[in-house]
mmCIF file of C-alpha atoms and ligand atoms in Angstrom:
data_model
loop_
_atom_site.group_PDB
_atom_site.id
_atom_site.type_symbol
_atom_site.label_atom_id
_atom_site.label_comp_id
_atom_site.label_asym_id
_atom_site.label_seq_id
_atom_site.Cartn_x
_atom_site.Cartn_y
_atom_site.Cartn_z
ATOM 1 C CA UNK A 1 26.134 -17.156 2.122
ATOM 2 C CA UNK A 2 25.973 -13.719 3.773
ATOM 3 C CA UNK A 3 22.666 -13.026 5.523
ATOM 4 C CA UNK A 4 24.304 -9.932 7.643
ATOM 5 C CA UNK A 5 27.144 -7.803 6.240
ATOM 6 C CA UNK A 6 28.423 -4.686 7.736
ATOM 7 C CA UNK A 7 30.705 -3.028 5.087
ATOM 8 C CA UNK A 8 32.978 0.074 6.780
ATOM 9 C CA UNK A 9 30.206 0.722 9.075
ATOM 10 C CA UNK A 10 30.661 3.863 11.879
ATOM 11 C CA UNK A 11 28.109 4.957 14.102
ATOM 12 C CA UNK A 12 29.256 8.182 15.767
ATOM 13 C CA UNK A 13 26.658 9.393 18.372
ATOM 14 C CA UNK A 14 26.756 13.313 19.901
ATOM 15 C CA UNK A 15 28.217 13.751 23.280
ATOM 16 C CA UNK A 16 26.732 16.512 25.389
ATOM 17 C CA UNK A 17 28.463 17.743 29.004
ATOM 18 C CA UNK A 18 26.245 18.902 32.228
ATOM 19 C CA UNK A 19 25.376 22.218 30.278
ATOM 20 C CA UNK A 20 23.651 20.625 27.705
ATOM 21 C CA UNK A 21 26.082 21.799 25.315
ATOM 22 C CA UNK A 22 28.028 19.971 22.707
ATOM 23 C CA UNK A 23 31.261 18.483 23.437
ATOM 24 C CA UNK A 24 32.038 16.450 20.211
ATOM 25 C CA UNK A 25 31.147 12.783 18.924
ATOM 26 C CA UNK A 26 31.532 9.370 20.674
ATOM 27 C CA UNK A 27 32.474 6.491 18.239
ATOM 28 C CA UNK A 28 30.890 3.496 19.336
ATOM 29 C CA UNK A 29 31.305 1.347 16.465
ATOM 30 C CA UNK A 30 34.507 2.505 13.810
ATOM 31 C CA UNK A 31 35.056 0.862 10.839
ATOM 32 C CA UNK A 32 33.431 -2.709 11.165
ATOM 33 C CA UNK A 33 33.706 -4.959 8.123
ATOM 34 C CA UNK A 34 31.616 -8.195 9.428
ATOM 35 C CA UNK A 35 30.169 -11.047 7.611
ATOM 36 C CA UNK A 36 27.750 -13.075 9.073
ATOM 37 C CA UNK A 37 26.622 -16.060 7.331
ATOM 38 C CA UNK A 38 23.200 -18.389 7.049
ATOM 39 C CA UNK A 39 23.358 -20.865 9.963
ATOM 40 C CA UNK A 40 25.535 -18.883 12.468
ATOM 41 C CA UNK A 41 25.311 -18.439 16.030
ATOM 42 C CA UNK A 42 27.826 -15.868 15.757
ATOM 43 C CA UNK A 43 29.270 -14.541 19.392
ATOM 44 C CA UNK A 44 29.774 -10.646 19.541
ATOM 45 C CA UNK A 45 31.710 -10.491 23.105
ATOM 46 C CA UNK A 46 33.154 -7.446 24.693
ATOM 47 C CA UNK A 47 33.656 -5.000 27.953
ATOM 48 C CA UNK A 48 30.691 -2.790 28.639
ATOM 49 C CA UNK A 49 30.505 0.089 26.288
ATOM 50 C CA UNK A 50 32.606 -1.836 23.346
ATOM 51 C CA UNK A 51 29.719 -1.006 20.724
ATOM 52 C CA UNK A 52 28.096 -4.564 20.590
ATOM 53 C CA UNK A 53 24.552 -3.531 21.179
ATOM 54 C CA UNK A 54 25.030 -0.223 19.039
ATOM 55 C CA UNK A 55 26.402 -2.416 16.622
ATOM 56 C CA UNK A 56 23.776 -5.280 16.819
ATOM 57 C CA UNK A 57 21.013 -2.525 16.293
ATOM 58 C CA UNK A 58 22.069 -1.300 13.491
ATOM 59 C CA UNK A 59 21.197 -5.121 11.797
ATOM 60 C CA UNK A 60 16.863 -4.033 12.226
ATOM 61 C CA UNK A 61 17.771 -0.598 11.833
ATOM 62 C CA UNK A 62 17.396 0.542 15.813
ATOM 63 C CA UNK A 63 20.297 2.971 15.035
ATOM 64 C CA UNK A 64 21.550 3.914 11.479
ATOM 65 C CA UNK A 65 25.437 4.065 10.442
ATOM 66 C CA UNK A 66 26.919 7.435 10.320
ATOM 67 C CA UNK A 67 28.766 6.130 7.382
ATOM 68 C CA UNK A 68 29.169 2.540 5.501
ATOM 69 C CA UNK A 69 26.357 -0.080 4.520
ATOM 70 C CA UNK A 70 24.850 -2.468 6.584
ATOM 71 C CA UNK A 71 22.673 -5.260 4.061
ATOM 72 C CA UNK A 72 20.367 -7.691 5.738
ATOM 73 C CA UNK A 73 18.625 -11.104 3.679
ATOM 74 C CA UNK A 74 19.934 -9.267 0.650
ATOM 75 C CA UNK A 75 18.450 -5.743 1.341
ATOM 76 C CA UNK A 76 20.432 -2.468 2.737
ATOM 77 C CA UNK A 77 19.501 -1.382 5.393
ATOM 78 C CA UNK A 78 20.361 1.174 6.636
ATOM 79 C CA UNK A 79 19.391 4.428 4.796
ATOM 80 C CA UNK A 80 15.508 3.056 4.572
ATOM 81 C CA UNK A 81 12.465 4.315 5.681
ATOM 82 C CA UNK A 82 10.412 2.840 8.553
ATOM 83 C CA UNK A 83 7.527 1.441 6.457
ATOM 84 C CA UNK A 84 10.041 -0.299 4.150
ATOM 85 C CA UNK A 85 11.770 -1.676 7.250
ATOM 86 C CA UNK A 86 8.254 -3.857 8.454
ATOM 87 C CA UNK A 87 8.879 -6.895 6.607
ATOM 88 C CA UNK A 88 12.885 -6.759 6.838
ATOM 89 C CA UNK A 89 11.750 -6.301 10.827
ATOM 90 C CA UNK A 90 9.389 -9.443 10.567
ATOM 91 C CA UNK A 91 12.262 -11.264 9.514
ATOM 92 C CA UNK A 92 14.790 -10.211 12.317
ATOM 93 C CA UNK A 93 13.498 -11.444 15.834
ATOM 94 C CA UNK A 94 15.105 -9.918 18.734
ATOM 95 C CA UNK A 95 15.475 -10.702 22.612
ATOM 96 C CA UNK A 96 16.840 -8.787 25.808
ATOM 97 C CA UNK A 97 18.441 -9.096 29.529
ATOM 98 C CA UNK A 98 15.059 -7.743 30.912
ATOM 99 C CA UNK A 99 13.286 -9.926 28.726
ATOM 100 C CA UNK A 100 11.006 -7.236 27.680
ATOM 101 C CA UNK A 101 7.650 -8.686 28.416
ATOM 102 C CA UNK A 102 4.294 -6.823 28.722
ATOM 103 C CA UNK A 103 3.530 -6.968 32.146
ATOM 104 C CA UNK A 104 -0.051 -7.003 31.857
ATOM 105 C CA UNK A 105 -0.549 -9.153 29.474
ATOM 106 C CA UNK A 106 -0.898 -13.460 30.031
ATOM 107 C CA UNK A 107 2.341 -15.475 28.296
ATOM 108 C CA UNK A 108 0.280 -16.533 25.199
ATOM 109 C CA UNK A 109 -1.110 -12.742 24.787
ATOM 110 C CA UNK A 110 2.632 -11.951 24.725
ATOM 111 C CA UNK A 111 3.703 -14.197 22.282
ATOM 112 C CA UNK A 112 0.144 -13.437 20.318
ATOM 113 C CA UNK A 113 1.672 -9.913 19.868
ATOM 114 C CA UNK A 114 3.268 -9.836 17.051
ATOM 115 C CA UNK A 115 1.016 -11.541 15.239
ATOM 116 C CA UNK A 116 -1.689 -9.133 16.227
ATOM 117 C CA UNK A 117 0.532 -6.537 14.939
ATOM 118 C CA UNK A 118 1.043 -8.436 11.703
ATOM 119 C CA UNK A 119 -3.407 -8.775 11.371
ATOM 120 C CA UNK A 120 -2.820 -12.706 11.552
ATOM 121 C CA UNK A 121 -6.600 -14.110 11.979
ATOM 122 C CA UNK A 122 -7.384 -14.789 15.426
ATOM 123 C CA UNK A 123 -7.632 -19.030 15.057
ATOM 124 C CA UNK A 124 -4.339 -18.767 13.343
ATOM 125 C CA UNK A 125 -2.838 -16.970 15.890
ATOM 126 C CA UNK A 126 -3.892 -19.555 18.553
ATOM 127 C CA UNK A 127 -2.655 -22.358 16.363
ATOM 128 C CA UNK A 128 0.893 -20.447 16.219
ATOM 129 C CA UNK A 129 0.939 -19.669 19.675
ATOM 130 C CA UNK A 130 0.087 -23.341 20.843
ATOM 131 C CA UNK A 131 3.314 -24.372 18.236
ATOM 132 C CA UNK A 132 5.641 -21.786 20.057
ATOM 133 C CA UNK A 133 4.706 -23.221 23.662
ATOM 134 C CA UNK A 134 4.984 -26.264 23.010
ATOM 135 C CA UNK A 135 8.402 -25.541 21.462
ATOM 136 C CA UNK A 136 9.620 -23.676 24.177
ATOM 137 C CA UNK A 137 7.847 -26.106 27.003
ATOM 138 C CA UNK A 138 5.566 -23.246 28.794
ATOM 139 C CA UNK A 139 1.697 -24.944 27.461
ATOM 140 C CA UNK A 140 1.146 -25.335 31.040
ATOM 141 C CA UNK A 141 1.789 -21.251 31.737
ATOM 142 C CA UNK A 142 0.207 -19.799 28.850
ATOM 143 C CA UNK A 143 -2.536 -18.067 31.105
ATOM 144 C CA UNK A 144 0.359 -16.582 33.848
ATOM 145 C CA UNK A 145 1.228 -13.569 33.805
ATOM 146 C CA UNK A 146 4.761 -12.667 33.883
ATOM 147 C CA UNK A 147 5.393 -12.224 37.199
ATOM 148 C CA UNK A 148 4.522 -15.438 38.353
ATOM 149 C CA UNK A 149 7.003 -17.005 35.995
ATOM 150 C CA UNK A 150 10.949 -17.702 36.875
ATOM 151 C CA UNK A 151 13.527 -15.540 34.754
ATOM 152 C CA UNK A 152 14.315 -18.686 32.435
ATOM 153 C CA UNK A 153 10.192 -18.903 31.866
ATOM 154 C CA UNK A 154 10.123 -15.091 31.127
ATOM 155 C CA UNK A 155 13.160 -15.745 28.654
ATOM 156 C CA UNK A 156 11.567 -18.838 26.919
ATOM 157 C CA UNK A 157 8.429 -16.304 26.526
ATOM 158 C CA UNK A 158 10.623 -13.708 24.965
ATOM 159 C CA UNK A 159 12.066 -16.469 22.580
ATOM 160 C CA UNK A 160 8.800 -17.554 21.131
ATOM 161 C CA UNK A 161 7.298 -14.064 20.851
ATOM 162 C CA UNK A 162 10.439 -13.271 19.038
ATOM 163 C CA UNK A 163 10.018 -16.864 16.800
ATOM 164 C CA UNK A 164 6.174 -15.968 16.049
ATOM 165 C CA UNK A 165 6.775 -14.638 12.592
ATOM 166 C CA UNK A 166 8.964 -16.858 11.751
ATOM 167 C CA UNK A 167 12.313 -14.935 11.323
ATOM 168 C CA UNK A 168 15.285 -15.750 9.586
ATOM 169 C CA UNK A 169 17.503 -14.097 11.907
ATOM 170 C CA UNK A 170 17.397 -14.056 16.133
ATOM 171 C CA UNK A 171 19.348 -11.332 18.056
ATOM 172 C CA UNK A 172 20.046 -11.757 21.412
ATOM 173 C CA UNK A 173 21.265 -8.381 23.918
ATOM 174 C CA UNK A 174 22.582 -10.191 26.488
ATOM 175 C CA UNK A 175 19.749 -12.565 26.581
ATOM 176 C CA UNK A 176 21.284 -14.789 29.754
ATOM 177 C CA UNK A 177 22.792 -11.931 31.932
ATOM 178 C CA UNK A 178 20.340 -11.634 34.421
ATOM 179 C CA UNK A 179 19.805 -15.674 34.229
ATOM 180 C CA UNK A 180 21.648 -17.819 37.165
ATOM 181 C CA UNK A 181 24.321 -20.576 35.830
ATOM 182 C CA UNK A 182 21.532 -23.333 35.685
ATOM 183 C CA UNK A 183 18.944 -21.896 34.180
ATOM 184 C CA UNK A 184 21.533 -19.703 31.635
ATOM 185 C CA UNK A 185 22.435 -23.236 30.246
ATOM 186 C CA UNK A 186 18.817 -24.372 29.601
ATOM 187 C CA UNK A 187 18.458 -20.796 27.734
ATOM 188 C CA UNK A 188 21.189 -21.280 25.530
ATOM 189 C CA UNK A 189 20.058 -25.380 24.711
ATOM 190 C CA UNK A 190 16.736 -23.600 23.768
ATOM 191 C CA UNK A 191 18.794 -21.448 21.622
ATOM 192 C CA UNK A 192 20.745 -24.196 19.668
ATOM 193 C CA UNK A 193 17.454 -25.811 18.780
ATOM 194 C CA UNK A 194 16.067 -22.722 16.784
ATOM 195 C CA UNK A 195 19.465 -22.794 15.223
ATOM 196 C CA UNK A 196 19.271 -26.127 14.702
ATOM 197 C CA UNK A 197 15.681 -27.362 14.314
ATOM 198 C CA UNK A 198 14.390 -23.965 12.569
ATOM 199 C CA UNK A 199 17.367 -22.897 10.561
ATOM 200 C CA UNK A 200 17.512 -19.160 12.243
ATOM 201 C CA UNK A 201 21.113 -17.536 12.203
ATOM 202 C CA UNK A 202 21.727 -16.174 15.618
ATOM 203 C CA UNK A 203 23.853 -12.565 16.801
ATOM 204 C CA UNK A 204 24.530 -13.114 20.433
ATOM 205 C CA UNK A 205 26.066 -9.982 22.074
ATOM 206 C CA UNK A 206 27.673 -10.889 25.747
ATOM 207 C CA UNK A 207 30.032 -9.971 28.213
ATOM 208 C CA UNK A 208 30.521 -13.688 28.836
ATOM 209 C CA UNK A 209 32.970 -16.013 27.008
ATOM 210 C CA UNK A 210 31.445 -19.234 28.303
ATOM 211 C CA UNK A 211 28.226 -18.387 26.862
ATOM 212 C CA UNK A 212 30.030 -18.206 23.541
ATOM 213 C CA UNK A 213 32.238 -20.904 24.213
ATOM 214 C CA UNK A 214 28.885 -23.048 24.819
ATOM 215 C CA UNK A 215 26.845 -22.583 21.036
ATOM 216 C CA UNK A 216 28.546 -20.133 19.328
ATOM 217 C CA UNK A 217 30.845 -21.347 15.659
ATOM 218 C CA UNK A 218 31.902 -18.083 15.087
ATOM 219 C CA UNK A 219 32.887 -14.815 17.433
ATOM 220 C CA UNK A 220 33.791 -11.784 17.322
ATOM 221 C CA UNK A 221 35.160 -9.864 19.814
ATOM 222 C CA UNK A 222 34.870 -5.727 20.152
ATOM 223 C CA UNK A 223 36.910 -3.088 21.964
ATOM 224 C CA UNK A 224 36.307 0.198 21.788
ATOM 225 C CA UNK A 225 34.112 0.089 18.720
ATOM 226 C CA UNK A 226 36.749 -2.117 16.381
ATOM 227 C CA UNK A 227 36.529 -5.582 15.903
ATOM 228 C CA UNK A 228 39.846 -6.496 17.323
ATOM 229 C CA UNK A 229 39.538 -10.273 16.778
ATOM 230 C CA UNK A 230 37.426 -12.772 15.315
ATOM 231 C CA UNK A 231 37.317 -16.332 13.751
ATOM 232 C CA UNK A 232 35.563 -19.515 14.696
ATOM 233 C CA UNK A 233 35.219 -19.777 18.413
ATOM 234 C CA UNK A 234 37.957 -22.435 18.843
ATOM 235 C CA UNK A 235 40.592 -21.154 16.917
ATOM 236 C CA UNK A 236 39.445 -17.631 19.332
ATOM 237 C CA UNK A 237 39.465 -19.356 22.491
ATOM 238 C CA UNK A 238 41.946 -21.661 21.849
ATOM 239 C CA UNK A 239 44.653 -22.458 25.114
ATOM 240 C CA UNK A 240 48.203 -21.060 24.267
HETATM 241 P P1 ADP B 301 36.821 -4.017 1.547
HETATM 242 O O1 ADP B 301 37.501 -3.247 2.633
HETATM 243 O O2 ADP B 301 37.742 -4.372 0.421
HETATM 244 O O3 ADP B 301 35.512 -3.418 1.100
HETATM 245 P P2 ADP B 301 35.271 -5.839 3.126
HETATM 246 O O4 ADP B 301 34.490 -4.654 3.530
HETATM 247 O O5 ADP B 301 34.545 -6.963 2.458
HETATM 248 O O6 ADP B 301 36.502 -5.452 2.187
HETATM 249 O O7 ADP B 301 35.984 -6.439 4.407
HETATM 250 C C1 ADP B 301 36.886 -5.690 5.159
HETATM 251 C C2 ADP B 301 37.773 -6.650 5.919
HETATM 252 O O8 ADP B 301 37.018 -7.388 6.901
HETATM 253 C C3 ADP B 301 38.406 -7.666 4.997
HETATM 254 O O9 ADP B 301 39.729 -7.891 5.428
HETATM 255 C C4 ADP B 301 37.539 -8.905 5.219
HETATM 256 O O10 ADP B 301 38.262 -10.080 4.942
HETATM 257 C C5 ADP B 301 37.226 -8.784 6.679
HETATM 258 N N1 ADP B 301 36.027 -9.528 7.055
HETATM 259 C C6 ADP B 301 34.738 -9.244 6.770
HETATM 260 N N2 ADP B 301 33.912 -10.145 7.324
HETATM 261 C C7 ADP B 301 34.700 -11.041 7.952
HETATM 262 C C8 ADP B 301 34.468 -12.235 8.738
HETATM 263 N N3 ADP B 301 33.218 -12.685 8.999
HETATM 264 N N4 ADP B 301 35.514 -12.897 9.239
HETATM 265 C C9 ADP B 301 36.763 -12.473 9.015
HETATM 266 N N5 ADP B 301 37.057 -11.348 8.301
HETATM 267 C C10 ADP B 301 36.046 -10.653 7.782
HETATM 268 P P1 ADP B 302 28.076 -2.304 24.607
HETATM 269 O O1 ADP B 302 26.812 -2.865 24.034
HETATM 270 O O2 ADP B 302 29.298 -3.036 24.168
HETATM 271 O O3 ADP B 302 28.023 -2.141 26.100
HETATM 272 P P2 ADP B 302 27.171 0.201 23.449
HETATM 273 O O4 ADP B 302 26.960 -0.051 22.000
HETATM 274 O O5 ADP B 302 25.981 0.209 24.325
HETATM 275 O O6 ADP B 302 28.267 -0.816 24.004
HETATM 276 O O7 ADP B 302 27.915 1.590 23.641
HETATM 277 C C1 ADP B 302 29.078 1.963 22.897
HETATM 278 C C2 ADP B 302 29.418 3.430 23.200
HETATM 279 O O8 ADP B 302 28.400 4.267 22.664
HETATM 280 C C3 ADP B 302 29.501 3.746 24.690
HETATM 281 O O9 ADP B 302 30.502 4.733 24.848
HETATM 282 C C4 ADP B 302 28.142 4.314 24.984
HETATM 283 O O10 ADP B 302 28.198 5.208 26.061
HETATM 284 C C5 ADP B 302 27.806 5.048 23.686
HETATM 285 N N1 ADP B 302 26.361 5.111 23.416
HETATM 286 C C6 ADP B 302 25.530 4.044 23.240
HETATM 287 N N2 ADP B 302 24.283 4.455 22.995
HETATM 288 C C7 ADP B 302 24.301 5.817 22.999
HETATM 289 C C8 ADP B 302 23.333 6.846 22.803
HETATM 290 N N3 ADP B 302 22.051 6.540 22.521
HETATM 291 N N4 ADP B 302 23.732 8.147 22.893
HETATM 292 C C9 ADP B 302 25.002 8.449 23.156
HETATM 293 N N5 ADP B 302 25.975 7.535 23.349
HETATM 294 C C10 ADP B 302 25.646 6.227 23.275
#
């Protein structure tokens, strides 16, 4: 069952030289047909500037197609307006290299954030956010701020601020780039278990194949905005 489908999908974006003038289109994703089913951690791999993270973006609507359909959970996408996009958004969780994290405010205010922005009652927010730390293993930071946390502690923050609502769906921009070997690893087991333990289908865009190679079923792999192979991961990465 299909929670993500891209159907002939191009996103063309306007190039522009020194002058500020125009000096035609870019196309940084052309024709993408993609399925991408309940369940999956599903690998998007590629060089820099491939179209993954255009791509990815177009699944909560960051960027919009230039032509084709993208349909989330059952809903298109991609030609809807922002206030019809809140609770597709609440469904789609989302995390990033830089990890993203308000600076000023304490781990638990962090993950509290969305809920705030959602008008969850303040003793139900605590109760959430005392779940989500648990899950993730950071009780014993919630009152840190993040720069007093290591990068795999301000990752594990971005994961449960992106779990608070509960999505269906996670995406991850190169979520373990900036992450040393050791701590990349403990990322990615904390990844499997919302697959795993909470059900949430999972688009992982990276440069690198051993991060796909260690939780992804299914990848795909982009070059120069095409899809130029794809399958499950072993077939994919299978020795000659
Ligand atoms: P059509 O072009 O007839 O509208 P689709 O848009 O459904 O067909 O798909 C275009 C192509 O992409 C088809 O060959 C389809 O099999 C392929 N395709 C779509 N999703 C996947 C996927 N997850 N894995 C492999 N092939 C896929
Ligand atoms: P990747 O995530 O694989 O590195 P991107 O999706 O970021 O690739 O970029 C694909 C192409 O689109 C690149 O040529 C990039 O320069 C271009 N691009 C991405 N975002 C924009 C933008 N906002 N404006 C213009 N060009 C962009």
């Amino acid at each position: 069952e299909a929670v993500i489908t891209f159907d002939h999908v191009v996103k063309e974006y306007r190039r522009r030289g020194g002058g500020g003038q125009e000096h035609g289109t870019t196309r940084a994703v052309d024709d993408v047909s993609l399925d991408i089913n309940a369940g999956d951690i599903y690998g998007i791999i590629g060089y820099s500037g491939a179209g993954k993270s255009t791509l990815v973006r177009m699944i909560n609507a960051l960027e919009r197609p230039t032509s084709g359909s993208v349909t989330v959970l059952g809903t298109r996408v991609d030609q809807l307006s922002e206030s019809k996009l809140r609770p597709i958004r609440q469904k789609i969780g989302m995390i990033f290299q830089q990890f993203n994290l308000f600076s000023t405010k304490t781990v638990a205010q962090n993950i509290a954030y969305p809920l705030q922005l959602d008008h969850w009652r303040k003793d139900y927010q605590d109760k959430r956010v005392d779940e989500l730390l648990d899950f993730v293993g950071l009780r014993a930071h919630k009152d840190k701020y993040p720069s007093q946390l290591s990068g795999g502690q301000k990752q594990r923050v971005g994961i449960a601020r992106a779990l608070a609502t509960n999505p269906k769906i996670l995406l991850a921009d190169e979520a373990t780039s900036a992450l040393d070997p050791e701590t990349t690893a403990e990322v990615l087991a904390l990844l499997k278990r919302v697959n795993e333990q909470l059900g949430v289908t999972i688009v992982l865009i990276t440069h690198q194949m051993n991060v796909v190679q260690q939780i992804a079923n299914k990848v795909a792999v982009m070059s120069a905005g095409k899809i130029v192979e794809r399958g499950d991961v072993y077939d994919v990465f299978a020795a000659p």
